Amino acid sequence: MTNDVSFKRADYLEALDRWAIVRDVCAGQHRVVDRLPYINAHDKSPENQDRNKAYRVRAVFKNATGHTRNGMLGLAFHKDPTLAVPKKLEYLQDNANGSGVSIYQHSQGTLEKVLEAGRHGLYVDFLQDDGAGGHSVILSYCAEDIINWRTGMVNGHSVLTLVVLRESPEIEDGFGFKVIEQYRELALEDDGFVCRVWRRTGPKGGGPLAVFQEFRPTGATGRLKEIPFTFVGAQNNDPSIDESPLYDIAMINLGHYRNSADYEDSVFWCGQAQPWISGLDEQWRDWMEKNGVYVGSRAPMMLPAGGQFGYAQPLPNTLVKEAMADKNQMMIELGARMVVASLSSKTATEARGDQSASTSVLAGCVANVSEAYTRAIMWCCAYMGIAEKKVAYQVNQEFVELTADPQMIAALVGLWQNGGFAKADLRAYLRKLGLIAPERTDKQIDGELAEQDDGLGLDDEDKPNGGEPSSP
């Protein structure tokens, strides 16, 4: 039995290295340069150290993994997400975490972390306001900071009963700051949810961990009966650790980087032509060593009878080059093709088919992010005593841009007028086409149509014209 709140689960420790690899590769060359092999590791001489330094400087890193991640984010957020919340929670649109980050940017960061590690976490906290009664915030935790968790059966359902989060708050230190070690325990007890903050009690940040603060959050409806924390995964949102969607690409990307380092090293050492002279006797040799030899079209070189001058040019290092090309193709096949421009023109149907095959993992991640934020908003409602009604947060899953020509729009309107589908369905499709802003509700549109005098009024009921004739 352990009473150490900093205890880390075995499956968490096993996944740490995989997460670090993907995050380093996505970050760029400055984070992966130390992952190159050290040439002649047994040689500690300054000459070998300089050679290894030059070996790393010359290597060229092609960040296919980072560009693939950014391409996925662009596909998911090329249209704004839709947010449906009660009026009291509309502040989430501009300030979701209490630090001025909108829920749009918040969810974008969450999807980015899910693509990298296949795991993330959202925690809903309740902050008291001076005279305002308090408000809910959605806090984000990386996979590396969720060190422990436990589930149990409550009323026939498997729910989280313990989550331990590692935090690194900054404490003022004059004009500077220092980072301290802190753990946040989220526990489900018999009387409801409780939050405890653990810190080291000894001088200078040492000593054993002890409870520094304890909170028993109560919203407008009393204590929560569940932990307001949800995992966000690549496959699903349960506590199990999912595989990183970009791990395979990242590993091949590292192999490509190592091949690049070897190739650039061989180019440096063997890429320059080596001049040679033959047929010299000792007298000619000594004279040339004393006076020097100039090589070039404007420097004629005198040689003895039978002497020759030429260049030794090594054969190209095609083996490393082929290895780089193979890995580049493998990365494209594993998903990097989503950010590679097509060399041939394709129809919209062909492009949609290609994209649907290469974005299936992205679709699952986006759906999990949307579900997690919807659940977080429900906890916000519970804290603030708001009837949930219909709350939802939906990140775009139309990864291929839909286009509509005038004929299509006319056909859609005609189908609606003939009773083919409801007006709400027509507007929902027009939102997908980008012709109606996603955040505009049907109620807002109907209200504006009723207020304007010069509208087209296409859906107005036929009314007898009882108005007066206009003045000539």
GROMACS .gro file of C-alpha atoms in nm:
model
  472
    1MET     CA    1   0.000   0.000   0.000
    2THR     CA    2   0.130   0.344  -0.092
    3ASN     CA    3   0.022   0.679   0.048
    4ASP     CA    4   0.241   0.878  -0.190
    5VAL     CA    5   0.024   1.108  -0.401
    6SER     CA    6   0.303   1.131  -0.658
    7PHE     CA    7   0.268   0.759  -0.741
    8LYS     CA    8   0.274   0.697  -1.117
    9ARG     CA    9   0.096   0.409  -1.288
   10ALA     CA   10   0.304   0.154  -1.476
   11ASP     CA   11   0.119   0.205  -1.806
   12TYR     CA   12   0.176   0.580  -1.771
   13LEU     CA   13   0.552   0.531  -1.727
   14GLU     CA   14   0.563   0.292  -2.023
   15ALA     CA   15   0.401   0.549  -2.254
   16LEU     CA   16   0.616   0.848  -2.152
   17ASP     CA   17   0.894   0.779  -2.401
   18ARG     CA   18   0.652   0.745  -2.694
   19TRP     CA   19   0.486   1.075  -2.607
   20ALA     CA   20   0.824   1.247  -2.580
   21ILE     CA   21   0.933   1.120  -2.922
   22VAL     CA   22   0.624   1.249  -3.101
   23ARG     CA   23   0.627   1.585  -2.923
   24ASP     CA   24   0.998   1.636  -2.995
   25VAL     CA   25   0.960   1.549  -3.362
   26CYS     CA   26   0.660   1.781  -3.400
   27ALA     CA   27   0.851   2.063  -3.226
   28GLY     CA   28   1.130   2.064  -3.483
   29GLN     CA   29   1.502   2.010  -3.536
   30HIS     CA   30   1.616   2.183  -3.218
   31ARG     CA   31   1.435   1.917  -3.013
   32VAL     CA   32   1.550   1.608  -3.206
   33VAL     CA   33   1.914   1.694  -3.274
   34ASP     CA   34   2.020   1.509  -2.958
   35ARG     CA   35   1.850   1.194  -3.089
   36LEU     CA   36   2.116   1.156  -3.359
   37PRO     CA   37   2.377   0.885  -3.288
   38TYR     CA   38   2.716   0.988  -3.150
   39ILE     CA   39   2.994   0.883  -3.387
   40ASN     CA   40   3.274   0.684  -3.218
   41ALA     CA   41   3.120   0.718  -2.873
   42HIS     CA   42   3.433   0.572  -2.712
   43ASP     CA   43   3.645   0.858  -2.851
   44LYS     CA   44   3.629   1.154  -2.611
   45SER     CA   45   3.893   1.363  -2.788
   46PRO     CA   46   3.822   1.728  -2.882
   47GLU     CA   47   3.860   1.633  -3.250
   48ASN     CA   48   3.583   1.374  -3.228
   49GLN     CA   49   3.362   1.614  -3.033
   50ASP     CA   50   3.407   1.875  -3.307
   51ARG     CA   51   3.326   1.616  -3.572
   52ASN     CA   52   3.004   1.515  -3.396
   53LYS     CA   53   2.907   1.879  -3.356
   54ALA     CA   54   2.959   1.938  -3.728
   55TYR     CA   55   2.773   1.612  -3.802
   56ARG     CA   56   2.467   1.749  -3.620
   57VAL     CA   57   2.489   2.097  -3.771
   58ARG     CA   58   2.497   1.965  -4.127
   59ALA     CA   59   2.198   1.730  -4.083
   60VAL     CA   60   1.875   1.852  -4.244
   61PHE     CA   61   1.546   1.775  -4.067
   62LYS     CA   62   1.230   1.749  -4.274
   63ASN     CA   63   0.946   1.792  -4.026
   64ALA     CA   64   0.682   1.586  -4.204
   65THR     CA   65   0.522   1.490  -3.871
   66GLY     CA   66   0.473   1.849  -3.757
   67HIS     CA   67   0.338   1.955  -4.095
   68THR     CA   68   0.098   1.659  -4.093
   69ARG     CA   69  -0.028   1.761  -3.749
   70ASN     CA   70  -0.074   2.121  -3.861
   71GLY     CA   71  -0.249   2.000  -4.175
   72MET     CA   72  -0.491   1.795  -3.966
   73LEU     CA   73  -0.564   2.096  -3.745
   74GLY     CA   74  -0.627   2.306  -4.054
   75LEU     CA   75  -0.873   2.050  -4.189
   76ALA     CA   76  -1.064   2.040  -3.860
   77PHE     CA   77  -1.069   2.416  -3.796
   78HIS     CA   78  -1.103   2.561  -4.145
   79LYS     CA   79  -1.460   2.619  -4.031
   80ASP     CA   80  -1.546   2.758  -3.689
   81PRO     CA   81  -1.682   2.507  -3.435
   82THR     CA   82  -2.044   2.545  -3.327
   83LEU     CA   83  -2.132   2.621  -2.964
   84ALA     CA   84  -2.483   2.582  -2.824
   85VAL     CA   85  -2.506   2.692  -2.459
   86PRO     CA   86  -2.747   2.884  -2.233
   87LYS     CA   87  -2.699   3.259  -2.212
   88LYS     CA   88  -2.517   3.238  -1.877
   89LEU     CA   89  -2.244   3.026  -2.037
   90GLU     CA   90  -2.190   3.237  -2.347
   91TYR     CA   91  -1.875   3.374  -2.183
   92LEU     CA   92  -1.707   3.042  -2.272
   93GLN     CA   93  -1.695   3.161  -2.630
   94ASP     CA   94  -1.439   3.425  -2.530
   95ASN     CA   95  -1.298   3.295  -2.201
   96ALA     CA   96  -1.316   2.921  -2.145
   97ASN     CA   97  -1.029   2.871  -1.898
   98GLY     CA   98  -1.047   3.192  -1.695
   99SER     CA   99  -0.733   3.330  -1.863
  100GLY     CA  100  -0.891   3.481  -2.171
  101VAL     CA  101  -0.855   3.179  -2.401
  102SER     CA  102  -1.164   3.119  -2.612
  103ILE     CA  103  -1.319   2.773  -2.630
  104TYR     CA  104  -1.222   2.774  -2.999
  105GLN     CA  105  -0.851   2.813  -2.919
  106HIS     CA  106  -0.885   2.585  -2.617
  107SER     CA  107  -1.024   2.299  -2.824
  108GLN     CA  108  -0.765   2.359  -3.096
  109GLY     CA  109  -0.489   2.304  -2.841
  110THR     CA  110  -0.664   1.993  -2.711
  111LEU     CA  111  -0.691   1.839  -3.058
  112GLU     CA  112  -0.323   1.919  -3.119
  113LYS     CA  113  -0.222   1.730  -2.803
  114VAL     CA  114  -0.451   1.436  -2.885
  115LEU     CA  115  -0.293   1.404  -3.229
  116GLU     CA  116   0.053   1.404  -3.072
  117ALA     CA  117   0.002   1.174  -2.774
  118GLY     CA  118  -0.341   1.020  -2.829
  119ARG     CA  119  -0.439   1.141  -2.481
  120HIS     CA  120  -0.540   1.459  -2.301
  121GLY     CA  121  -0.759   1.568  -2.011
  122LEU     CA  122  -1.023   1.833  -1.933
  123TYR     CA  123  -1.108   1.939  -1.578
  124VAL     CA  124  -1.398   2.169  -1.493
  125ASP     CA  125  -1.341   2.396  -1.193
  126PHE     CA  126  -1.567   2.649  -1.024
  127LEU     CA  127  -1.426   2.992  -0.936
  128GLN     CA  128  -1.594   3.236  -0.701
  129ASP     CA  129  -1.652   3.589  -0.828
  130ASP     CA  130  -1.674   3.898  -0.612
  131GLY     CA  131  -2.046   3.955  -0.595
  132ALA     CA  132  -2.117   3.758  -0.913
  133GLY     CA  133  -2.179   3.417  -0.761
  134GLY     CA  134  -1.900   3.234  -0.941
  135HIS     CA  135  -1.839   3.085  -1.283
  136SER     CA  136  -1.712   2.760  -1.430
  137VAL     CA  137  -1.386   2.721  -1.620
  138ILE     CA  138  -1.247   2.439  -1.834
  139LEU     CA  139  -0.883   2.354  -1.759
  140SER     CA  140  -0.657   2.150  -1.985
  141TYR     CA  141  -0.399   1.887  -1.884
  142CYS     CA  142  -0.142   1.714  -2.105
  143ALA     CA  143  -0.103   1.337  -2.096
  144GLU     CA  144   0.228   1.368  -1.908
  145ASP     CA  145   0.053   1.554  -1.623
  146ILE     CA  146  -0.215   1.287  -1.563
  147ILE     CA  147  -0.002   1.053  -1.353
  148ASN     CA  148  -0.262   0.836  -1.177
  149TRP     CA  149  -0.629   0.741  -1.206
  150ARG     CA  150  -0.871   0.484  -1.075
  151THR     CA  151  -1.223   0.373  -1.165
  152GLY     CA  152  -1.498   0.211  -0.959
  153MET     CA  153  -1.861   0.104  -0.977
  154VAL     CA  154  -2.112   0.363  -0.858
  155ASN     CA  155  -2.483   0.288  -0.900
  156GLY     CA  156  -2.403   0.024  -1.158
  157HIS     CA  157  -2.178   0.251  -1.366
  158SER     CA  158  -1.800   0.250  -1.401
  159VAL     CA  159  -1.685   0.603  -1.315
  160LEU     CA  160  -1.365   0.778  -1.219
  161THR     CA  161  -1.306   0.765  -0.844
  162LEU     CA  162  -0.955   0.913  -0.840
  163VAL     CA  163  -0.745   1.132  -1.068
  164VAL     CA  164  -0.406   1.279  -0.975
  165LEU     CA  165  -0.276   1.571  -1.180
  166ARG     CA  166   0.080   1.702  -1.171
  167GLU     CA  167   0.109   2.081  -1.177
  168SER     CA  168   0.403   2.323  -1.187
  169PRO     CA  169   0.283   2.663  -1.063
  170GLU     CA  170   0.514   2.964  -1.068
  171ILE     CA  171   0.575   3.138  -0.735
  172GLU     CA  172   0.695   3.499  -0.722
  173ASP     CA  173   1.058   3.538  -0.622
  174GLY     CA  174   1.142   3.907  -0.630
  175PHE     CA  175   1.147   4.010  -0.995
  176GLY     CA  176   1.184   3.647  -1.095
  177PHE     CA  177   0.994   3.332  -1.017
  178LYS     CA  178   1.050   2.974  -0.915
  179VAL     CA  179   0.857   2.665  -1.018
  180ILE     CA  180   0.736   2.436  -0.742
  181GLU     CA  181   0.613   2.077  -0.741
  182GLN     CA  182   0.240   2.037  -0.683
  183TYR     CA  183  -0.018   1.759  -0.722
  184ARG     CA  184  -0.395   1.799  -0.750
  185GLU     CA  185  -0.599   1.506  -0.622
  186LEU     CA  186  -0.953   1.471  -0.757
  187ALA     CA  187  -1.141   1.214  -0.551
  188LEU     CA  188  -1.496   1.086  -0.533
  189GLU     CA  189  -1.600   1.023  -0.173
  190ASP     CA  190  -1.928   0.915  -0.017
  191ASP     CA  191  -2.054   1.272   0.015
  192GLY     CA  192  -1.939   1.385  -0.330
  193PHE     CA  193  -1.644   1.529  -0.517
  194VAL     CA  194  -1.342   1.668  -0.328
  195CYS     CA  195  -1.024   1.836  -0.456
  196ARG     CA  196  -0.697   1.840  -0.261
  197VAL     CA  197  -0.375   2.021  -0.350
  198TRP     CA  198  -0.053   1.859  -0.227
  199ARG     CA  199   0.282   2.037  -0.184
  200ARG     CA  200   0.611   1.963  -0.012
  201THR     CA  201   0.619   2.108   0.337
  202GLY     CA  202   0.993   2.121   0.400
  203PRO     CA  203   1.222   2.423   0.355
  204LYS     CA  204   1.333   2.513   0.003
  205GLY     CA  205   1.075   2.286  -0.158
  206GLY     CA  206   1.189   1.970   0.022
  207GLY     CA  207   1.029   1.737   0.271
  208PRO     CA  208   0.727   1.508   0.237
  209LEU     CA  209   0.415   1.591   0.040
  210ALA     CA  210   0.121   1.710   0.248
  211VAL     CA  211  -0.222   1.857   0.183
  212PHE     CA  212  -0.177   2.229   0.120
  213GLN     CA  213  -0.540   2.311   0.035
  214GLU     CA  214  -0.867   2.121   0.027
  215PHE     CA  215  -1.177   2.218  -0.168
  216ARG     CA  216  -1.525   2.072  -0.163
  217PRO     CA  217  -1.677   2.260  -0.457
  218THR     CA  218  -2.045   2.333  -0.432
  219GLY     CA  219  -2.239   2.482  -0.715
  220ALA     CA  220  -2.591   2.615  -0.719
  221THR     CA  221  -2.726   2.260  -0.685
  222GLY     CA  222  -2.484   2.140  -0.416
  223ARG     CA  223  -2.193   1.895  -0.425
  224LEU     CA  224  -2.113   1.717  -0.750
  225LYS     CA  225  -2.163   1.341  -0.738
  226GLU     CA  226  -1.892   1.271  -0.996
  227ILE     CA  227  -1.541   1.392  -1.073
  228PRO     CA  228  -1.570   1.673  -1.332
  229PHE     CA  229  -1.280   1.536  -1.534
  230THR     CA  230  -1.279   1.359  -1.869
  231PHE     CA  231  -1.007   1.198  -2.070
  232VAL     CA  232  -0.979   1.280  -2.440
  233GLY     CA  233  -0.835   0.998  -2.647
  234ALA     CA  234  -0.761   0.907  -3.006
  235GLN     CA  235  -0.990   0.601  -3.006
  236ASN     CA  236  -1.229   0.682  -2.721
  237ASN     CA  237  -1.253   0.888  -2.404
  238ASP     CA  238  -1.211   0.612  -2.148
  239PRO     CA  239  -0.917   0.606  -1.901
  240SER     CA  240  -0.713   0.356  -2.106
  241ILE     CA  241  -0.409   0.494  -2.289
  242ASP     CA  242  -0.460   0.513  -2.666
  243GLU     CA  243  -0.181   0.495  -2.920
  244SER     CA  244  -0.055   0.821  -3.066
  245PRO     CA  245  -0.194   0.878  -3.419
  246LEU     CA  246   0.139   1.029  -3.529
  247TYR     CA  247   0.379   0.786  -3.359
  248ASP     CA  248   0.453   0.575  -3.667
  249ILE     CA  249   0.517   0.881  -3.882
  250ALA     CA  250   0.740   1.029  -3.610
  251MET     CA  251   0.957   0.716  -3.590
  252ILE     CA  252   1.007   0.709  -3.968
  253ASN     CA  253   1.071   1.084  -3.956
  254LEU     CA  254   1.354   1.023  -3.707
  255GLY     CA  255   1.499   0.754  -3.933
  256HIS     CA  256   1.485   0.996  -4.225
  257TYR     CA  257   1.671   1.252  -4.012
  258ARG     CA  258   1.947   1.002  -3.930
  259ASN     CA  259   1.983   0.913  -4.298
  260SER     CA  260   2.000   1.284  -4.377
  261ALA     CA  261   2.281   1.330  -4.124
  262ASP     CA  262   2.479   1.043  -4.281
  263TYR     CA  263   2.415   1.173  -4.632
  264GLU     CA  264   2.522   1.529  -4.554
  265ASP     CA  265   2.830   1.395  -4.376
  266SER     CA  266   2.928   1.190  -4.681
  267VAL     CA  267   2.866   1.488  -4.909
  268PHE     CA  268   3.099   1.699  -4.695
  269TRP     CA  269   3.379   1.443  -4.686
  270CYS     CA  270   3.347   1.299  -5.035
  271GLY     CA  271   3.155   1.553  -5.237
  272GLN     CA  272   3.458   1.762  -5.337
  273ALA     CA  273   3.682   1.639  -5.620
  274GLN     CA  274   4.035   1.541  -5.513
  275PRO     CA  275   4.316   1.657  -5.751
  276TRP     CA  276   4.605   1.417  -5.812
  277ILE     CA  277   4.943   1.430  -5.995
  278SER     CA  278   5.150   1.134  -6.111
  279GLY     CA  279   5.482   1.084  -6.288
  280LEU     CA  280   5.686   1.321  -6.069
  281ASP     CA  281   6.039   1.254  -5.959
  282GLU     CA  282   6.180   1.383  -5.631
  283GLN     CA  283   6.309   1.705  -5.787
  284TRP     CA  284   5.970   1.796  -5.930
  285ARG     CA  285   5.800   1.700  -5.605
  286ASP     CA  286   6.029   1.916  -5.393
  287TRP     CA  287   5.991   2.211  -5.631
  288MET     CA  288   5.610   2.192  -5.623
  289GLU     CA  289   5.600   2.158  -5.247
  290LYS     CA  290   5.823   2.465  -5.215
  291ASN     CA  291   5.646   2.689  -5.469
  292GLY     CA  292   5.296   2.554  -5.442
  293VAL     CA  293   5.052   2.442  -5.706
  294TYR     CA  294   4.770   2.654  -5.844
  295VAL     CA  295   4.471   2.474  -5.993
  296GLY     CA  296   4.245   2.649  -6.241
  297SER     CA  297   4.200   2.752  -6.602
  298ARG     CA  298   4.431   3.056  -6.562
  299ALA     CA  299   4.711   2.871  -6.389
  300PRO     CA  300   4.892   2.642  -6.636
  301MET     CA  301   5.075   2.357  -6.468
  302MET     CA  302   5.411   2.236  -6.601
  303LEU     CA  303   5.474   1.864  -6.561
  304PRO     CA  304   5.769   1.643  -6.654
  305ALA     CA  305   5.753   1.409  -6.949
  306GLY     CA  306   5.499   1.138  -6.874
  307GLY     CA  307   5.342   1.337  -6.588
  308GLN     CA  308   4.964   1.348  -6.549
  309PHE     CA  309   4.713   1.560  -6.361
  310GLY     CA  310   4.352   1.471  -6.292
  311TYR     CA  311   4.061   1.469  -6.043
  312ALA     CA  312   3.941   1.177  -5.836
  313GLN     CA  313   3.561   1.202  -5.804
  314PRO     CA  314   3.390   0.952  -5.569
  315LEU     CA  315   3.075   0.775  -5.679
  316PRO     CA  316   2.752   0.922  -5.539
  317ASN     CA  317   2.626   0.774  -5.212
  318THR     CA  318   2.306   0.636  -5.360
  319LEU     CA  319   2.235   0.390  -5.079
  320VAL     CA  320   2.163   0.659  -4.818
  321LYS     CA  321   1.976   0.864  -5.076
  322GLU     CA  322   1.753   0.567  -5.158
  323ALA     CA  323   1.690   0.507  -4.787
  324MET     CA  324   1.579   0.869  -4.747
  325ALA     CA  325   1.348   0.841  -5.050
  326ASP     CA  326   1.195   0.518  -4.915
  327LYS     CA  327   1.125   0.672  -4.575
  328ASN     CA  328   0.980   0.982  -4.737
  329GLN     CA  329   0.737   0.763  -4.932
  330MET     CA  330   0.649   0.567  -4.618
  331MET     CA  331   0.565   0.889  -4.432
  332ILE     CA  332   0.340   0.997  -4.718
  333GLU     CA  333   0.161   0.663  -4.715
  334LEU     CA  334   0.107   0.681  -4.338
  335GLY     CA  335  -0.069   1.015  -4.348
  336ALA     CA  336   0.172   1.288  -4.448
  337ARG     CA  337   0.007   1.286  -4.792
  338MET     CA  338  -0.266   1.503  -4.645
  339VAL     CA  339  -0.034   1.802  -4.672
  340VAL     CA  340   0.128   1.704  -5.002
  341ALA     CA  341  -0.012   1.887  -5.303
  342SER     CA  342  -0.151   1.654  -5.568
  343LEU     CA  343   0.039   1.650  -5.894
  344SER     CA  344  -0.273   1.574  -6.096
  345SER     CA  345  -0.603   1.755  -6.102
  346LYS     CA  346  -0.889   1.569  -5.938
  347THR     CA  347  -1.261   1.610  -5.931
  348ALA     CA  348  -1.433   1.706  -5.608
  349THR     CA  349  -1.563   1.349  -5.572
  350GLU     CA  350  -1.214   1.200  -5.614
  351ALA     CA  351  -1.063   1.449  -5.369
  352ARG     CA  352  -1.336   1.374  -5.114
  353GLY     CA  353  -1.272   1.000  -5.146
  354ASP     CA  354  -0.897   1.039  -5.101
  355GLN     CA  355  -0.939   1.269  -4.802
  356SER     CA  356  -1.194   1.043  -4.631
  357ALA     CA  357  -0.945   0.754  -4.641
  358SER     CA  358  -0.658   0.957  -4.498
  359THR     CA  359  -0.858   1.145  -4.235
  360SER     CA  360  -1.039   0.856  -4.070
  361VAL     CA  361  -0.817   0.880  -3.760
  362LEU     CA  362  -0.861   1.257  -3.755
  363ALA     CA  363  -1.240   1.213  -3.766
  364GLY     CA  364  -1.227   0.995  -3.456
  365CYS     CA  365  -1.007   1.243  -3.268
  366VAL     CA  366  -1.234   1.534  -3.361
  367ALA     CA  367  -1.545   1.344  -3.250
  368ASN     CA  368  -1.381   1.264  -2.915
  369VAL     CA  369  -1.281   1.628  -2.863
  370SER     CA  370  -1.635   1.746  -2.939
  371GLU     CA  371  -1.783   1.490  -2.700
  372ALA     CA  372  -1.539   1.582  -2.422
  373TYR     CA  373  -1.617   1.955  -2.446
  374THR     CA  374  -1.990   1.887  -2.455
  375ARG     CA  375  -1.953   1.687  -2.135
  376ALA     CA  376  -1.742   1.962  -1.979
  377ILE     CA  377  -2.011   2.218  -2.061
  378MET     CA  378  -2.266   1.996  -1.885
  379TRP     CA  379  -2.052   2.011  -1.570
  380CYS     CA  380  -2.037   2.389  -1.609
  381CYS     CA  381  -2.417   2.388  -1.609
  382ALA     CA  382  -2.426   2.167  -1.300
  383TYR     CA  383  -2.193   2.401  -1.110
  384MET     CA  384  -2.396   2.709  -1.198
  385GLY     CA  385  -2.740   2.554  -1.154
  386ILE     CA  386  -2.837   2.590  -1.519
  387ALA     CA  387  -3.082   2.353  -1.682
  388GLU     CA  388  -2.881   2.169  -1.945
  389LYS     CA  389  -3.149   2.162  -2.215
  390LYS     CA  390  -2.948   2.119  -2.534
  391VAL     CA  391  -2.581   2.206  -2.484
  392ALA     CA  392  -2.324   2.102  -2.740
  393TYR     CA  393  -1.984   2.187  -2.879
  394GLN     CA  394  -1.910   2.052  -3.224
  395VAL     CA  395  -1.578   2.076  -3.408
  396ASN     CA  396  -1.612   2.062  -3.785
  397GLN     CA  397  -1.587   1.714  -3.939
  398GLU     CA  398  -1.632   1.820  -4.301
  399PHE     CA  399  -1.266   1.792  -4.396
  400VAL     CA  400  -1.327   1.845  -4.767
  401GLU     CA  401  -1.450   2.190  -4.859
  402LEU     CA  402  -1.802   2.168  -5.001
  403THR     CA  403  -1.884   2.399  -5.288
  404ALA     CA  404  -2.220   2.502  -5.427
  405ASP     CA  405  -2.302   2.657  -5.761
  406PRO     CA  406  -2.619   2.857  -5.834
  407GLN     CA  407  -2.786   2.552  -5.989
  408MET     CA  408  -2.733   2.347  -5.671
  409ILE     CA  409  -2.871   2.623  -5.449
  410ALA     CA  410  -3.174   2.665  -5.677
  411ALA     CA  411  -3.234   2.289  -5.667
  412LEU     CA  412  -3.211   2.283  -5.286
  413VAL     CA  413  -3.454   2.572  -5.247
  414GLY     CA  414  -3.691   2.410  -5.497
  415LEU     CA  415  -3.677   2.079  -5.312
  416TRP     CA  416  -3.757   2.256  -4.985
  417GLN     CA  417  -4.046   2.452  -5.140
  418ASN     CA  418  -4.192   2.127  -5.272
  419GLY     CA  419  -4.181   1.970  -4.928
  420GLY     CA  420  -3.874   1.755  -4.991
  421PHE     CA  421  -3.722   1.842  -4.651
  422ALA     CA  422  -3.768   2.085  -4.366
  423LYS     CA  423  -3.641   2.442  -4.360
  424ALA     CA  424  -3.410   2.355  -4.069
  425ASP     CA  425  -3.243   2.085  -4.280
  426LEU     CA  426  -3.194   2.331  -4.566
  427ARG     CA  427  -3.028   2.580  -4.334
  428ALA     CA  428  -2.812   2.309  -4.179
  429TYR     CA  429  -2.681   2.218  -4.524
  430LEU     CA  430  -2.624   2.583  -4.610
  431ARG     CA  431  -2.415   2.611  -4.294
  432LYS     CA  432  -2.197   2.324  -4.418
  433LEU     CA  433  -2.156   2.507  -4.747
  434GLY     CA  434  -2.047   2.819  -4.559
  435LEU     CA  435  -2.340   3.026  -4.686
  436ILE     CA  436  -2.476   3.070  -4.333
  437ALA     CA  437  -2.248   3.145  -4.037
  438PRO     CA  438  -2.231   2.834  -3.813
  439GLU     CA  439  -2.302   3.032  -3.495
  440ARG     CA  440  -2.628   3.181  -3.628
  441THR     CA  441  -2.931   2.988  -3.502
  442ASP     CA  442  -3.259   2.942  -3.687
  443LYS     CA  443  -3.429   3.157  -3.423
  444GLN     CA  444  -3.191   3.446  -3.489
  445ILE     CA  445  -3.241   3.419  -3.864
  446ASP     CA  446  -3.621   3.408  -3.834
  447GLY     CA  447  -3.615   3.710  -3.603
  448GLU     CA  448  -3.405   3.915  -3.843
  449LEU     CA  449  -3.623   3.816  -4.138
  450ALA     CA  450  -3.931   3.926  -3.948
  451GLU     CA  451  -3.776   4.265  -3.863
  452GLN     CA  452  -3.639   4.359  -4.203
  453ASP     CA  453  -3.872   4.534  -4.448
  454ASP     CA  454  -3.676   4.480  -4.766
  455GLY     CA  455  -3.614   4.106  -4.729
  456LEU     CA  456  -3.702   3.856  -4.994
  457GLY     CA  457  -3.951   3.684  -4.766
  458LEU     CA  458  -3.935   3.361  -4.960
  459ASP     CA  459  -4.083   3.160  -4.675
  460ASP     CA  460  -4.357   3.405  -4.579
  461GLU     CA  461  -4.713   3.281  -4.593
  462ASP     CA  462  -4.925   3.410  -4.880
  463LYS     CA  463  -5.130   3.701  -4.755
  464PRO     CA  464  -5.384   3.911  -4.943
  465ASN     CA  465  -5.244   4.246  -5.046
  466GLY     CA  466  -5.438   4.489  -4.833
  467GLY     CA  467  -5.192   4.777  -4.861
  468GLU     CA  468  -5.255   5.111  -5.020
  469PRO     CA  469  -5.118   5.175  -5.369
  470SER     CA  470  -4.793   5.360  -5.375
  471SER     CA  471  -4.775   5.721  -5.479
  472PRO     CA  472  -4.694   5.775  -5.844
   0.00000   0.00000   0.00000
